[in-house]
């Protein structure tokens, strides 16, 4: 018996989407970890700083992800990045985040 190639790509994409949706979200720090200093948010209309952030997951090892910083203080950073299902936000320790070098023109 042969494989029905007409629907193969469609059902593979549906299966990939279901797997991505079933994946647990990243772990995030509770608000009690933020400390006494208020968060400093990126002003509306200004671009968010590009960062590398170490993200922790419940079901797999931590991974370094290219993200953008939305807000920060002396203890934590709220980062965002585009995931399979759309934008993902999480709160990580400040020392888990470093700035990404801006892209060089023509590189």
Coordinates of C-alpha atoms in Angstrom, one line a residue:
X1 CA 0.0 0.0 0.0
X2 CA 1.3 3.5 -0.8
X3 CA 1.3 6.6 1.2
X4 CA -1.2 9.3 0.4
X5 CA 1.1 12.2 -0.3
X6 CA -1.8 14.6 -0.9
X7 CA -2.5 15.0 2.8
X8 CA 0.9 14.1 4.2
X9 CA 2.2 17.7 4.6
X10 CA -1.1 18.9 6.0
X11 CA -1.2 16.2 8.7
X12 CA 2.5 16.6 9.5
X13 CA 2.0 20.3 10.1
X14 CA -1.1 19.6 12.3
X15 CA 0.9 17.1 14.3
X16 CA 3.8 19.6 14.7
X17 CA 1.4 22.2 15.9
X18 CA -0.2 19.9 18.4
X19 CA 3.2 18.9 19.8
X20 CA 4.2 22.6 20.1
X21 CA 0.9 23.5 21.9
X22 CA 1.3 20.6 24.3
X23 CA 4.8 21.7 25.3
X24 CA 4.8 23.3 28.8
X25 CA 5.5 27.0 29.0
X26 CA 8.9 28.2 30.3
X27 CA 9.4 28.5 34.0
X28 CA 9.0 32.1 35.3
X29 CA 10.0 33.8 38.5
X30 CA 7.3 34.8 40.9
X31 CA 6.6 38.4 41.6
X32 CA 8.1 38.0 45.1
X33 CA 11.5 37.6 43.4
X34 CA 11.3 41.1 41.8
X35 CA 12.5 42.8 44.9
X36 CA 11.7 46.3 46.1
X37 CA 12.8 48.3 43.1
X38 CA 10.1 49.0 40.5
X39 CA 10.4 47.6 37.0
X40 CA 11.7 49.9 34.3
X41 CA 9.7 49.3 31.1
X42 CA 10.8 50.1 27.5
X43 CA 8.9 53.3 26.5
X44 CA 6.1 52.8 24.0
X45 CA 7.4 53.3 20.4
X46 CA 11.0 52.6 21.4
X47 CA 12.6 49.3 20.3
X48 CA 13.3 46.7 22.9
X49 CA 16.9 45.8 23.6
X50 CA 18.0 42.6 21.9
X51 CA 19.3 40.1 24.5
X52 CA 20.4 36.5 25.0
X53 CA 18.5 34.9 27.8
X54 CA 18.8 31.6 29.5
X55 CA 15.3 30.2 29.7
X56 CA 14.4 27.3 32.1
X57 CA 11.9 24.7 31.1
X58 CA 10.1 22.0 33.3
X59 CA 10.5 19.3 30.7
X60 CA 14.0 19.9 29.2
X61 CA 17.3 21.6 30.0
X62 CA 17.7 25.4 30.0
X63 CA 18.5 26.9 26.7
X64 CA 19.9 30.2 25.5
X65 CA 17.4 32.1 23.4
X66 CA 17.6 35.2 21.3
X67 CA 15.0 37.5 22.9
X68 CA 14.1 41.1 23.7
X69 CA 13.9 42.8 27.1
X70 CA 10.6 44.3 27.9
X71 CA 11.3 45.5 31.5
X72 CA 13.9 45.1 34.1
X73 CA 15.2 46.1 37.5
X74 CA 18.2 45.2 39.6
X75 CA 17.1 41.6 40.1
X76 CA 14.9 40.4 37.1
X77 CA 14.3 40.9 33.4
X78 CA 11.0 40.3 31.6
X79 CA 12.0 38.9 28.2
X80 CA 9.9 38.1 25.1
X81 CA 10.5 36.1 21.9
X82 CA 8.6 34.5 19.1
X83 CA 7.7 30.9 19.7
X84 CA 5.8 28.4 17.7
X85 CA 2.4 29.6 19.0
X86 CA 3.2 33.3 19.0
X87 CA 5.0 35.7 21.4
X88 CA 6.2 34.1 24.7
X89 CA 7.1 36.2 27.8
X90 CA 8.8 35.0 30.9
X91 CA 10.7 36.5 33.9
X92 CA 14.3 35.5 34.5
X93 CA 17.1 36.5 36.8
X94 CA 19.0 39.5 35.6
X95 CA 22.3 37.6 35.5
X96 CA 20.7 35.1 33.0
X97 CA 20.5 37.9 30.4
X98 CA 23.2 39.5 28.3
X99 CA 22.9 42.1 25.4
X100 CA 23.2 40.8 21.9
X101 CA 25.5 42.6 19.6
X102 CA 23.6 44.6 16.9
X103 CA 23.7 43.1 13.4
X104 CA 26.5 44.6 11.3
X105 CA 25.4 46.1 8.0
X106 CA 26.4 44.0 5.1
X107 CA 27.1 41.0 7.3

